[in-house]
Structures are given as structure tokens and as C-alpha cells.
PDB file of C-alpha atoms in Angstrom:
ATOM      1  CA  UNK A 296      14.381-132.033 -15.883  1.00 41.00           C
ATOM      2  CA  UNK A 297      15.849-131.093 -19.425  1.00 35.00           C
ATOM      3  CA  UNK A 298      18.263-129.378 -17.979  1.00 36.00           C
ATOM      4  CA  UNK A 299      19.332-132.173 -15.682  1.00 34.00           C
ATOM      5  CA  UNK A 300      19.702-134.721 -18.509  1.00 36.00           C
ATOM      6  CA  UNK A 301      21.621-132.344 -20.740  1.00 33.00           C
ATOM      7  CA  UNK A 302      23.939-131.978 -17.667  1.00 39.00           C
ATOM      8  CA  UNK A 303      24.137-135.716 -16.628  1.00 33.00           C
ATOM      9  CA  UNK A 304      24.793-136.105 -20.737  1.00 36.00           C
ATOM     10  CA  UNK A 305      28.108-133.385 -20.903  1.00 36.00           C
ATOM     11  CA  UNK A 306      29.187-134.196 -17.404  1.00 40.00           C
ATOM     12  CA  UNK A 307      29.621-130.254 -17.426  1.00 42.00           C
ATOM     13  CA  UNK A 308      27.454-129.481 -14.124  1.00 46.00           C
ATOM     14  CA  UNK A 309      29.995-130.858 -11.093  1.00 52.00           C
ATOM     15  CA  UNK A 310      29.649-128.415  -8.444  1.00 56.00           C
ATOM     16  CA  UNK A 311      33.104-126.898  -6.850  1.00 64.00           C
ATOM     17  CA  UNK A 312      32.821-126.192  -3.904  1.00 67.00           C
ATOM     18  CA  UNK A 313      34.053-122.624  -2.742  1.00 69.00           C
ATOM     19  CA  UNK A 314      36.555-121.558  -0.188  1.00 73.00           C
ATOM     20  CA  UNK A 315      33.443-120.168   1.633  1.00 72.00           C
ATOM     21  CA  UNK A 316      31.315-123.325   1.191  1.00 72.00           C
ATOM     22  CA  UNK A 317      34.086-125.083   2.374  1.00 75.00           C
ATOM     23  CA  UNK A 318      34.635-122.701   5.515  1.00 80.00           C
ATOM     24  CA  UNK A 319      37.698-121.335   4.839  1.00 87.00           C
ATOM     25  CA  UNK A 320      38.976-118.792   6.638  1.00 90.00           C
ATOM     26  CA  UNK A 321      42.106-116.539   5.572  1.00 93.00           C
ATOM     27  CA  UNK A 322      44.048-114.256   7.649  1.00 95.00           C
ATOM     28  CA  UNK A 323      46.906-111.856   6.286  1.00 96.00           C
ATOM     29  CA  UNK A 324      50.286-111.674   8.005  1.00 97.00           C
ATOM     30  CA  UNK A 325      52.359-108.176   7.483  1.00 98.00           C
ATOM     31  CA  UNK A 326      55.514-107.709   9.178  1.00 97.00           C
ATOM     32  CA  UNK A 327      57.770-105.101   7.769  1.00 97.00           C
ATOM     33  CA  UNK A 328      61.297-104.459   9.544  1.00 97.00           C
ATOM     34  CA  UNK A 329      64.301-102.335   8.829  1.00 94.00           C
ATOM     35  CA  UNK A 330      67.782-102.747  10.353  1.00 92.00           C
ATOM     36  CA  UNK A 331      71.122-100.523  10.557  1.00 90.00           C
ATOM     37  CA  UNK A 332      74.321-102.595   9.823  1.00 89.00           C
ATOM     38  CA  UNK A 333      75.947-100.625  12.317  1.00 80.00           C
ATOM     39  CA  UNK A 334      74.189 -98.881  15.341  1.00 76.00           C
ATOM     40  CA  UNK A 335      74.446 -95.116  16.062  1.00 71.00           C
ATOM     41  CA  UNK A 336      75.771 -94.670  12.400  1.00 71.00           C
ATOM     42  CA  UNK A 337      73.795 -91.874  10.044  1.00 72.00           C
ATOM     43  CA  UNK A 338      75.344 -93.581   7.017  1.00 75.00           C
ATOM     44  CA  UNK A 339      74.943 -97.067   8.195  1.00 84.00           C
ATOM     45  CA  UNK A 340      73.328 -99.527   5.235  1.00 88.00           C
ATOM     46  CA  UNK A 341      70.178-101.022   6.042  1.00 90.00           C
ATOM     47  CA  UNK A 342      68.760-104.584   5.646  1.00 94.00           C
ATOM     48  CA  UNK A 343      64.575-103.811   5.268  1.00 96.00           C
ATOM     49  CA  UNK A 344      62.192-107.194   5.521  1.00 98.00           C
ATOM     50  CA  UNK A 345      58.338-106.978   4.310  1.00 98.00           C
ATOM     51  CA  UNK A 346      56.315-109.785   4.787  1.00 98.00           C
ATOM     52  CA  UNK A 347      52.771-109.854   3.431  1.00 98.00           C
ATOM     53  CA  UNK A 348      51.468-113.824   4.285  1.00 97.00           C
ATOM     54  CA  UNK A 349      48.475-115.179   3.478  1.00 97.00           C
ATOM     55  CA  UNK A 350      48.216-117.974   5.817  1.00 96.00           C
ATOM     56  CA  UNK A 351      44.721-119.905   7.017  1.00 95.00           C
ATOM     57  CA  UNK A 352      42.822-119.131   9.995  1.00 93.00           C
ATOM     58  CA  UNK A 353      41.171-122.519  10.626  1.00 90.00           C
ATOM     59  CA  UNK A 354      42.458-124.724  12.745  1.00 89.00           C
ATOM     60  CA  UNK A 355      41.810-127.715  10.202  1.00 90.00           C
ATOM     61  CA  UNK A 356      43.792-126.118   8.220  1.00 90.00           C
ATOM     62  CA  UNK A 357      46.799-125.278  10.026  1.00 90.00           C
ATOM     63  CA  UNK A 358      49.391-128.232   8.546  1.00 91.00           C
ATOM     64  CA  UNK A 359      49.167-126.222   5.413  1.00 94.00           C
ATOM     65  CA  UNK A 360      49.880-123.150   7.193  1.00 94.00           C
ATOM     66  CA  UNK A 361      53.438-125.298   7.922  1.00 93.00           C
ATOM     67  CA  UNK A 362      53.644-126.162   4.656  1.00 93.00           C
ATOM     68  CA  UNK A 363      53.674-122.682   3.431  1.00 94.00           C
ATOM     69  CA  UNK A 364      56.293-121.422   5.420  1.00 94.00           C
ATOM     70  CA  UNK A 365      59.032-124.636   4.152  1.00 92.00           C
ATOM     71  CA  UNK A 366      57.976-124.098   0.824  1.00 93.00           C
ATOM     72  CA  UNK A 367      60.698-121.363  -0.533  1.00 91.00           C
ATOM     73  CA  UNK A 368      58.428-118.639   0.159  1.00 95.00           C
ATOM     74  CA  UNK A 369      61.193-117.904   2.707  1.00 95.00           C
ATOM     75  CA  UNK A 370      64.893-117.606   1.663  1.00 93.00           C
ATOM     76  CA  UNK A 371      67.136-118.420   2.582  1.00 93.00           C
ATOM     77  CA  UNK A 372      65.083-122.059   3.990  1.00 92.00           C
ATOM     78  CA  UNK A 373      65.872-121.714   7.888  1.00 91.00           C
ATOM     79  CA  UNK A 374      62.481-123.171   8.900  1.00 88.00           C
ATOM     80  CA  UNK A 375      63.002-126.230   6.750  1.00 83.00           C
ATOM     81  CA  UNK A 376      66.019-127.082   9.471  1.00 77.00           C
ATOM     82  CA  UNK A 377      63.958-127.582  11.938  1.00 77.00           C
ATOM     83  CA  UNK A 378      60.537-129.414  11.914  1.00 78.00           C
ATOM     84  CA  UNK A 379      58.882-127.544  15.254  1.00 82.00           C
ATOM     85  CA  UNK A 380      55.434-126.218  15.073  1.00 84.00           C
ATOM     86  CA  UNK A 381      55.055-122.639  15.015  1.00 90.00           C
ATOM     87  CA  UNK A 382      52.390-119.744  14.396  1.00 93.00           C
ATOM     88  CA  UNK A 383      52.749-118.189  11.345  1.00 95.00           C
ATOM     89  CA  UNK A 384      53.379-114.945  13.208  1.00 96.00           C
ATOM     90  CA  UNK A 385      56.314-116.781  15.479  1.00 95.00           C
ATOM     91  CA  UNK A 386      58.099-118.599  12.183  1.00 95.00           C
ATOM     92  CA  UNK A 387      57.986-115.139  10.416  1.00 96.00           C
ATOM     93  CA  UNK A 388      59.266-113.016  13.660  1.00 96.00           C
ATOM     94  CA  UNK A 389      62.073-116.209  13.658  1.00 95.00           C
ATOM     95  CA  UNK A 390      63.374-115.925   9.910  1.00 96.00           C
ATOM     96  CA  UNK A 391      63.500-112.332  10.198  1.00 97.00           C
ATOM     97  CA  UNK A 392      65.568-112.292  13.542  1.00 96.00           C
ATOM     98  CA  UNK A 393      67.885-115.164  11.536  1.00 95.00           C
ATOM     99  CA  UNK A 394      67.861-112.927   8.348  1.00 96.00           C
ATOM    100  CA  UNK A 395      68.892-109.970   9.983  1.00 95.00           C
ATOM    101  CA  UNK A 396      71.414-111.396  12.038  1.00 95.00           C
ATOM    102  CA  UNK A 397      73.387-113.290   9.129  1.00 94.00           C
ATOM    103  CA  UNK A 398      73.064-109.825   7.164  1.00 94.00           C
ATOM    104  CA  UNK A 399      75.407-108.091  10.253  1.00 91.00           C
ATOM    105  CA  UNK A 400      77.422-111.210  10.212  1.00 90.00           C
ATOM    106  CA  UNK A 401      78.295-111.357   6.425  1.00 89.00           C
ATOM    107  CA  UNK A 402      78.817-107.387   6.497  1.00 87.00           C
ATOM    108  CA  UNK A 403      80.083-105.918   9.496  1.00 82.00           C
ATOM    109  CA  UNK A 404      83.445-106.659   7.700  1.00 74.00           C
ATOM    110  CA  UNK A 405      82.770-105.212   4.414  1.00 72.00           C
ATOM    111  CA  UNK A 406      81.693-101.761   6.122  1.00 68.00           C
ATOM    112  CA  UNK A 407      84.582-101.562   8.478  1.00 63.00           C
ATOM    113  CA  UNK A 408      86.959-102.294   5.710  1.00 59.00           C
ATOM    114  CA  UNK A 409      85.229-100.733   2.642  1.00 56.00           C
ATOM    115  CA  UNK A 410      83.378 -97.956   4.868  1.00 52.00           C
ATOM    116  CA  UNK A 411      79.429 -97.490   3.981  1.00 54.00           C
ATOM    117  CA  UNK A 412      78.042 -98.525   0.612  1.00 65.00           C
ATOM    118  CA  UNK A 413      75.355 -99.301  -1.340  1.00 72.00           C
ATOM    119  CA  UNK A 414      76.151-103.317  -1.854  1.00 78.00           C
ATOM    120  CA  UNK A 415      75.459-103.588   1.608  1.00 86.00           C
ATOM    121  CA  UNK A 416      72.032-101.969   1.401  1.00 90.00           C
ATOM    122  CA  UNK A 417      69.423-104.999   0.989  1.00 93.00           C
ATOM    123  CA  UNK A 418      66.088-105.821   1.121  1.00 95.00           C
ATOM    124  CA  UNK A 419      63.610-108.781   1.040  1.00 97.00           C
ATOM    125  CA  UNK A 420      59.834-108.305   0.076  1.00 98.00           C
ATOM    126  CA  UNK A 421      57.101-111.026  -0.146  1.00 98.00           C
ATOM    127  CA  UNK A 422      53.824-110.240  -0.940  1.00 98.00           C
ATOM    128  CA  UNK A 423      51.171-113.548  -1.767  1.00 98.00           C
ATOM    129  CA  UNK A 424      48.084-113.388  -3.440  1.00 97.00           C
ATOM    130  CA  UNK A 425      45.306-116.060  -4.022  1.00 95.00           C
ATOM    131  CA  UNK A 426      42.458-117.156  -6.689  1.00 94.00           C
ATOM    132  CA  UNK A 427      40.441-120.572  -7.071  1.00 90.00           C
ATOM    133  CA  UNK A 428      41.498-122.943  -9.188  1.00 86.00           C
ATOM    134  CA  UNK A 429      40.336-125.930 -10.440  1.00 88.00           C
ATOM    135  CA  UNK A 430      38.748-128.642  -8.656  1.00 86.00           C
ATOM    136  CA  UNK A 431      38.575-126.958  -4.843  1.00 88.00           C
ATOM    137  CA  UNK A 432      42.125-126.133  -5.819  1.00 94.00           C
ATOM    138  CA  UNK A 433      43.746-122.765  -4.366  1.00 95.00           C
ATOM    139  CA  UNK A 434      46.168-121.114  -6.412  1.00 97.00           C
ATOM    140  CA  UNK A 435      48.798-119.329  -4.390  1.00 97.00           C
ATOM    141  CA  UNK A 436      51.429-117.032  -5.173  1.00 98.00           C
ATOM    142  CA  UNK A 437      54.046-115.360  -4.023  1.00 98.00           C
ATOM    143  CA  UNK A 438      55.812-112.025  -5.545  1.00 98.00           C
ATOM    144  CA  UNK A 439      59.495-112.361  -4.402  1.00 98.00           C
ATOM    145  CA  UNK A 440      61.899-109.257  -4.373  1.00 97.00           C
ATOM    146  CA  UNK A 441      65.672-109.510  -3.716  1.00 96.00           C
ATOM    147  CA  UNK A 442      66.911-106.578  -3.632  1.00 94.00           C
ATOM    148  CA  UNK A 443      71.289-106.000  -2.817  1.00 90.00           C
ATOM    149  CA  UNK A 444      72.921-102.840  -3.803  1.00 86.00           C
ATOM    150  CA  UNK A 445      71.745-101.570  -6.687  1.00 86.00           C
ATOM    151  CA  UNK A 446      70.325-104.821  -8.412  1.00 91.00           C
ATOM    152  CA  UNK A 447      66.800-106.305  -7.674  1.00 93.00           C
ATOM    153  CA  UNK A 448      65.749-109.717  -8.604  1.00 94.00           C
ATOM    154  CA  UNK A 449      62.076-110.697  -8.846  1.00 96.00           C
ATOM    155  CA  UNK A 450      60.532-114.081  -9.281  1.00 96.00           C
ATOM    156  CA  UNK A 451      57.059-115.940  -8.663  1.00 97.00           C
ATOM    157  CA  UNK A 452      56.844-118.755  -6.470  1.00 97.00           C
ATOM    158  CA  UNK A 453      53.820-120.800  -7.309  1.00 98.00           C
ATOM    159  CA  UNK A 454      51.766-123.566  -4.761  1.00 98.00           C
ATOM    160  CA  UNK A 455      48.451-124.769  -5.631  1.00 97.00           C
ATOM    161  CA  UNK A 456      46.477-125.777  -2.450  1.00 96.00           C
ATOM    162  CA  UNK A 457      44.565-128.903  -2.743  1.00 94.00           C
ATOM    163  CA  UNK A 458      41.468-127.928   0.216  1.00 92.00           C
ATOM    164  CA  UNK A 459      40.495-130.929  -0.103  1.00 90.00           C
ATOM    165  CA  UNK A 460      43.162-133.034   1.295  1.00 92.00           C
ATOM    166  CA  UNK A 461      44.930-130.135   2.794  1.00 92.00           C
ATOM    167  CA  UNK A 462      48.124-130.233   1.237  1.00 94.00           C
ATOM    168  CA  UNK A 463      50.232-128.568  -1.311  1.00 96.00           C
ATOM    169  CA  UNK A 464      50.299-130.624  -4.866  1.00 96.00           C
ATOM    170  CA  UNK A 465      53.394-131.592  -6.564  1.00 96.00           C
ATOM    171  CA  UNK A 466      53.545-132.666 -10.115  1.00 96.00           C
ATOM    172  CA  UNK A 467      53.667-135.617  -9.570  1.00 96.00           C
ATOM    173  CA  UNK A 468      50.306-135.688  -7.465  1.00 95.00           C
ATOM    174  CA  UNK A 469      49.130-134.710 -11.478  1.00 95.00           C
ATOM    175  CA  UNK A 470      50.680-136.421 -13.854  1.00 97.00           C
ATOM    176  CA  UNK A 471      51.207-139.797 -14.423  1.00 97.00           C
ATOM    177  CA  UNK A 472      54.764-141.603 -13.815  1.00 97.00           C
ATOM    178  CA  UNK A 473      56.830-141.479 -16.778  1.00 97.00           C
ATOM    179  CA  UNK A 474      54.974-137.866 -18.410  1.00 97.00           C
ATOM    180  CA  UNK A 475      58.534-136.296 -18.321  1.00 96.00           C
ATOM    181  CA  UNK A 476      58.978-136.841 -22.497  1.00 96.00           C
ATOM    182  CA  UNK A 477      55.037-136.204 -22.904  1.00 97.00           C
ATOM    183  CA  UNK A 478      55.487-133.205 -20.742  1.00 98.00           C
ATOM    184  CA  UNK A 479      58.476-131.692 -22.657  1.00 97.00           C
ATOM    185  CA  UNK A 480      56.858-132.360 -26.011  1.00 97.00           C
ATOM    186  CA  UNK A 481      53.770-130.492 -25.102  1.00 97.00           C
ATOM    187  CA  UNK A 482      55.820-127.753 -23.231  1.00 97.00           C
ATOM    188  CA  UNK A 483      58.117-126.927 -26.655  1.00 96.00           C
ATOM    189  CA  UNK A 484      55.429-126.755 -28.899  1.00 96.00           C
ATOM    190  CA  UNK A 485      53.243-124.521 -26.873  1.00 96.00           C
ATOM    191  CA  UNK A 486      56.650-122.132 -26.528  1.00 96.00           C
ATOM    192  CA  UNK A 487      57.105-122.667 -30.143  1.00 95.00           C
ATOM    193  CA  UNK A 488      53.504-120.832 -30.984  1.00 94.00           C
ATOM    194  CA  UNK A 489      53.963-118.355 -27.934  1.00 93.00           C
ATOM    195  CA  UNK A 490      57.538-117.337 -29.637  1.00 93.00           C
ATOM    196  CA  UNK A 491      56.377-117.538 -33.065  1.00 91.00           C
ATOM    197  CA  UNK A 492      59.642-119.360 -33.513  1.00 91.00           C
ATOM    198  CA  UNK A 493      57.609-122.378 -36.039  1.00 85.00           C
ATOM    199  CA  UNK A 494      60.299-125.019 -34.834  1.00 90.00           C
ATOM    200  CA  UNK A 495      61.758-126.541 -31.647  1.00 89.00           C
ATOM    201  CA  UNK A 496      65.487-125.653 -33.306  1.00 91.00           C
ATOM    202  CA  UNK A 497      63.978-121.947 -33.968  1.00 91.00           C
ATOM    203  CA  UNK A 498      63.812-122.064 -30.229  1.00 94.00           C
ATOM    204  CA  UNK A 499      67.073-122.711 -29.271  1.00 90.00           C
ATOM    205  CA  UNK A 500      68.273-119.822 -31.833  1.00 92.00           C
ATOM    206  CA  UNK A 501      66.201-117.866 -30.010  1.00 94.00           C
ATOM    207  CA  UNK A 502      67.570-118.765 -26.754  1.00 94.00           C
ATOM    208  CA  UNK A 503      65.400-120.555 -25.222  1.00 96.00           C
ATOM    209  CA  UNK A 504      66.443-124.087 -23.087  1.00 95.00           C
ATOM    210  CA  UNK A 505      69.749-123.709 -25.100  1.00 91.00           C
ATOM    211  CA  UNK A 506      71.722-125.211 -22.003  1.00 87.00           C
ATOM    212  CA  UNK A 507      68.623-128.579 -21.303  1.00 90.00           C
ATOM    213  CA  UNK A 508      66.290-130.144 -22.931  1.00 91.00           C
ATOM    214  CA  UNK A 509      62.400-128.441 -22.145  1.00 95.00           C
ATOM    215  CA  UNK A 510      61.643-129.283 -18.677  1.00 97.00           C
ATOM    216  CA  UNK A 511      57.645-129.000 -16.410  1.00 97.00           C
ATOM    217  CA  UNK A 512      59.057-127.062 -13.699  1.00 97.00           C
ATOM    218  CA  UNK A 513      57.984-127.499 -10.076  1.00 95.00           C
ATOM    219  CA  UNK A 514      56.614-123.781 -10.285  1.00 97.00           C
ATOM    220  CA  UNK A 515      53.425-123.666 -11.938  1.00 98.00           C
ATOM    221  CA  UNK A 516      49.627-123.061 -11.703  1.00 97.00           C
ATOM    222  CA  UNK A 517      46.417-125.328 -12.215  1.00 96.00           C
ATOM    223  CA  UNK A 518      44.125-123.327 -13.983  1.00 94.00           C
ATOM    224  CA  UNK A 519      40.081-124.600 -14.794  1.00 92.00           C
ATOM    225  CA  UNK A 520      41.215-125.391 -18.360  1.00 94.00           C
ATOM    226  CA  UNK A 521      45.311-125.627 -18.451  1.00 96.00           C
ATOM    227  CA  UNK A 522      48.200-125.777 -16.742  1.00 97.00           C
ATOM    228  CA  UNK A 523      50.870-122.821 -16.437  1.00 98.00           C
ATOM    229  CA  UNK A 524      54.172-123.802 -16.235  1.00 98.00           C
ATOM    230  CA  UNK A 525      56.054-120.126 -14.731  1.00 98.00           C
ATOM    231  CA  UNK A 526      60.055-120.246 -15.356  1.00 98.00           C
ATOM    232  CA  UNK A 527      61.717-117.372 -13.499  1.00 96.00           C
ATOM    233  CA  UNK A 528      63.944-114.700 -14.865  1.00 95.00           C
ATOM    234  CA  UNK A 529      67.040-116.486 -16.423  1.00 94.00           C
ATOM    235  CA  UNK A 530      66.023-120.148 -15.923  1.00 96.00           C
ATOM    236  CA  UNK A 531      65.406-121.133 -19.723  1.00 96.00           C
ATOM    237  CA  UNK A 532      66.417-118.203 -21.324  1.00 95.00           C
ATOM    238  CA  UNK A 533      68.563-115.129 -21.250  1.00 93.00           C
ATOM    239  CA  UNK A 534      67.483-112.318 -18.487  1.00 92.00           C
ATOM    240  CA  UNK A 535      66.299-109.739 -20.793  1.00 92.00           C
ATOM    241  CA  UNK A 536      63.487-112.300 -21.637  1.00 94.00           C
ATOM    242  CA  UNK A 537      62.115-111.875 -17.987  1.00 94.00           C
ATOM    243  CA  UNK A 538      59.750-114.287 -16.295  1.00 96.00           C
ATOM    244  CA  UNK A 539      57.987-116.858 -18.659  1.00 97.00           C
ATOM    245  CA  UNK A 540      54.683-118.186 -18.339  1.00 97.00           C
ATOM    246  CA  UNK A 541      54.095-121.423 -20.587  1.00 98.00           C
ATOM    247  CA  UNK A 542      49.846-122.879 -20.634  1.00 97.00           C
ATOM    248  CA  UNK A 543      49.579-126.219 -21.932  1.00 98.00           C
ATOM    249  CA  UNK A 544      45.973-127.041 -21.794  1.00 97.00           C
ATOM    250  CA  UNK A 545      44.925-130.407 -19.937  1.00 96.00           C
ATOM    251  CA  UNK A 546      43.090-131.208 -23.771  1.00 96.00           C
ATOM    252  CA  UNK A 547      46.774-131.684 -25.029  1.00 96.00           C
ATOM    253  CA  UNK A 548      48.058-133.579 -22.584  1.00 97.00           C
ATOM    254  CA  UNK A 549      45.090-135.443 -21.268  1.00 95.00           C
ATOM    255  CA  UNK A 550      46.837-138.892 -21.320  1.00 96.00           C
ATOM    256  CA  UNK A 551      49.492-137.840 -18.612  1.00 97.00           C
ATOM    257  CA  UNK A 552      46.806-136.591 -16.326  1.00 96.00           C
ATOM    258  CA  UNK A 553      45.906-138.462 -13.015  1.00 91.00           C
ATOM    259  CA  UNK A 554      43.337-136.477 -12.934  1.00 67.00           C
TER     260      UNK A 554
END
């Protein structure tokens, strides 16, 4: 009974609900495939595809499954041109046929003129990973790899999975209308302590958001106690600095939360 009241008192003892209270079920997609630009050639360049999807097994659940695959998980966006229903494993088997196809199509010219080399050697690799966050919240991610010739680019894509409702949250499904000045103050002074720059103008010297203002991205994570806002390589600062992860904790900005 004690240990009710204190609980009823700090409001600290709401259940959340798990993925397997909740019946969730998850199934992983892999589809891997690798393609010669030019048939019956030994030094042909290849285009190589490896999927690794996460997607959900329930039937309750399968609008998010949609969701997932228009999200940018998938680039270039062809299943965002069309808005027919299909499996997981039929939309993947589609964007790699499409992929594949516009590789020999952009190409096929460069090799016949230029003859085999490594620029036309490229390969795509997703690979998605999950944990639970806050509130029956899933946190989703995605590892992206681009890989053409000899250069590689890598970048998270972030979705958090409201099980609930069954949908993938945008910021705005967060924060208030109007948080955008909140949500840059809070933002730059977080970076400032992560930087150990002391000031917002130390920050630009450093060069960081010397082309914008500080900015919430629609790429981030909702965490049990903060909010991760994850910039990929080159977005607010130079290359070098890699992918940056900035956690502004819900405390700080508790007056632009919906909830």
C-alpha cells in the first residue's frame, strides 16, 4: 500500500506496455543481389543490392509496414510514385528490379565509351535495427551505405513507431506549433557543451550550421528521457566531422512538448 501511494505521489509507476504485451510480431526481410553491367563480360562492373528489413508480421500492423517502405529507407523513392499495396517482400523485389535497371541505363554508355571501371562499380546496403522507446514508442533505424566507385557514403535514417496508433511520428506529432525558435535555442546550446565551443559564435568558427541557422531535423530518436536529433555526414558541418548526434532532454524543452 506504501508503495502504491509513493507511486500515485511521483506519477513514476505508468506501465509501458511491451512489443510482446502488445503482440507484436517482427519478421526480417534479406534480399541481397548482384548485377553485371554488361553480360558475358569478366571485367564487367557490378551494381550489388543488400536489403536487411525489419518489417511487422501482424496483420494490424501492416499500414506501417507501407509506411516503412515510402519513408527514404529506399533511394532513390520509386515506391512513393505509386500508392499500391504491396508485401514487403514484392516492394523490395520491385525497387531492386527498378534500381538495377536505371544502373544499366545510366552506364551502359560510360562502359562502352570509357571501357570497364571502377566509377561504375556500385552498391546499396540497408541494414535496420530496433529498440523501445518511450511511451510504446519503437525506435527504428536504418544503416544506409552508398557506395559508387571508390567513395562510400553512410548515413542513419531514423523513424520512431508510435504502436499505439500505428503510425510513424513526425515532429510535429511532438512539439507544439511554433517550437521552431525554442527548438533551435535548445539544439545550439546542447552542441555548444557537446563541442566545448562555450558560445553559439564559437560554433560557427568551428563549423558548425555556418551556412543556417540551428535547425530539429526530421531525423531523430525519442529516447525515455531526451530527444536525439541525428544530422548526417555533411549536413551542419564539414564531412570530416561525420554523423552528429545532438540529445536535448524533454526537461529543457518541456514547454514545446505535446506530450
Amino acid at each position: 500500500m506504501a508503495l502504491l501511494a509513493l507511486c500515485l505521489a511521483l506519477g513514476s509507476c505508468r506501465h509501458k506496455p511491451t512489443m510482446q504485451e502488445m503482440g507484436v510480431v517482427l519478421d526480417t526481410l534479406k534480399v541481397e543481389s548482384h548485377a553485371a553491367l554488361v553480360a558475358d563480360s569478366a571485367g564487367s562492373p557490378q551494381c550489388g543490392v543488400s536489403i536487411e528489413l525489419i518489417t511487422f508480421g501482424n496483420k494490424e500492423y501492416s499500414a506501417i509496414n507501407d509506411s516503412l517502405l515510402r519513408s527514404g529507407i529506399l533511394t532513390p523513392e520509386y515506391l512513393s510514385l505509386t500508392d499500391i499495396h504491396m508485401t514487403p517482400q514484392a516492394a523490395v523485389d520491385s525497387f531492386i528490379q527498378r534500381y538495377t535497371n536505371d544502373y544499366r541505363e545510366f552506364f551502359t554508355g560510360i562502359f562502352n565509351d570509357e571501357g570497364a571501371n571502377e566509377a561504375a562499380t556500385i552498391g546499396y546496403t540497408v541494414t535496420t535495427s530496433i529498440e523501445e522507446g518511450k511511451d510504446s514508442i519503437l525506435n527504428y533505424k536504418a544503416l544506409i551505405s552508398n557506395r559508387q566507385g571508390a567513395i562510400t557514403t553512410e548515413y542513419t535514417r531514423c523513424l520512431n513507431i508510435d504502436l499505439g496508433s500505428k503510425r510513424i511520428l513526425e515532429l510535429s506529432d511532438i512539439f507544439v506549433p511554433g517550437s521552431e525558435k525554442g527548438l533551435q535555442e535548445a539544439i545550439t546550446s546542447q552542441l555548444v557543451k557537446q563541442t566545448g565551443c562555450k558560445t553559439p559564435e564559437g560554433l560557427h568558427e568551428a563549423g558548425f550550421f555556418v551556412n543556417s541557422e540551428a535547425y530539429a531535423p526530421n531525423n531523430f530518436i525519442i529516447g525515455d528521457k531526451a530527444v536525439t536529433f541525428v544530422y548526417v555526414s555533411g549536413e551542419i558541418a564539414d564531412r570530416s566531422k561525420g554523423e552528429i548526434q545532438v540529445e536535448v532532454k524533454y526537461s529543457d524543452v518541456k514547454n514545446l512538448l505535446k506530450r
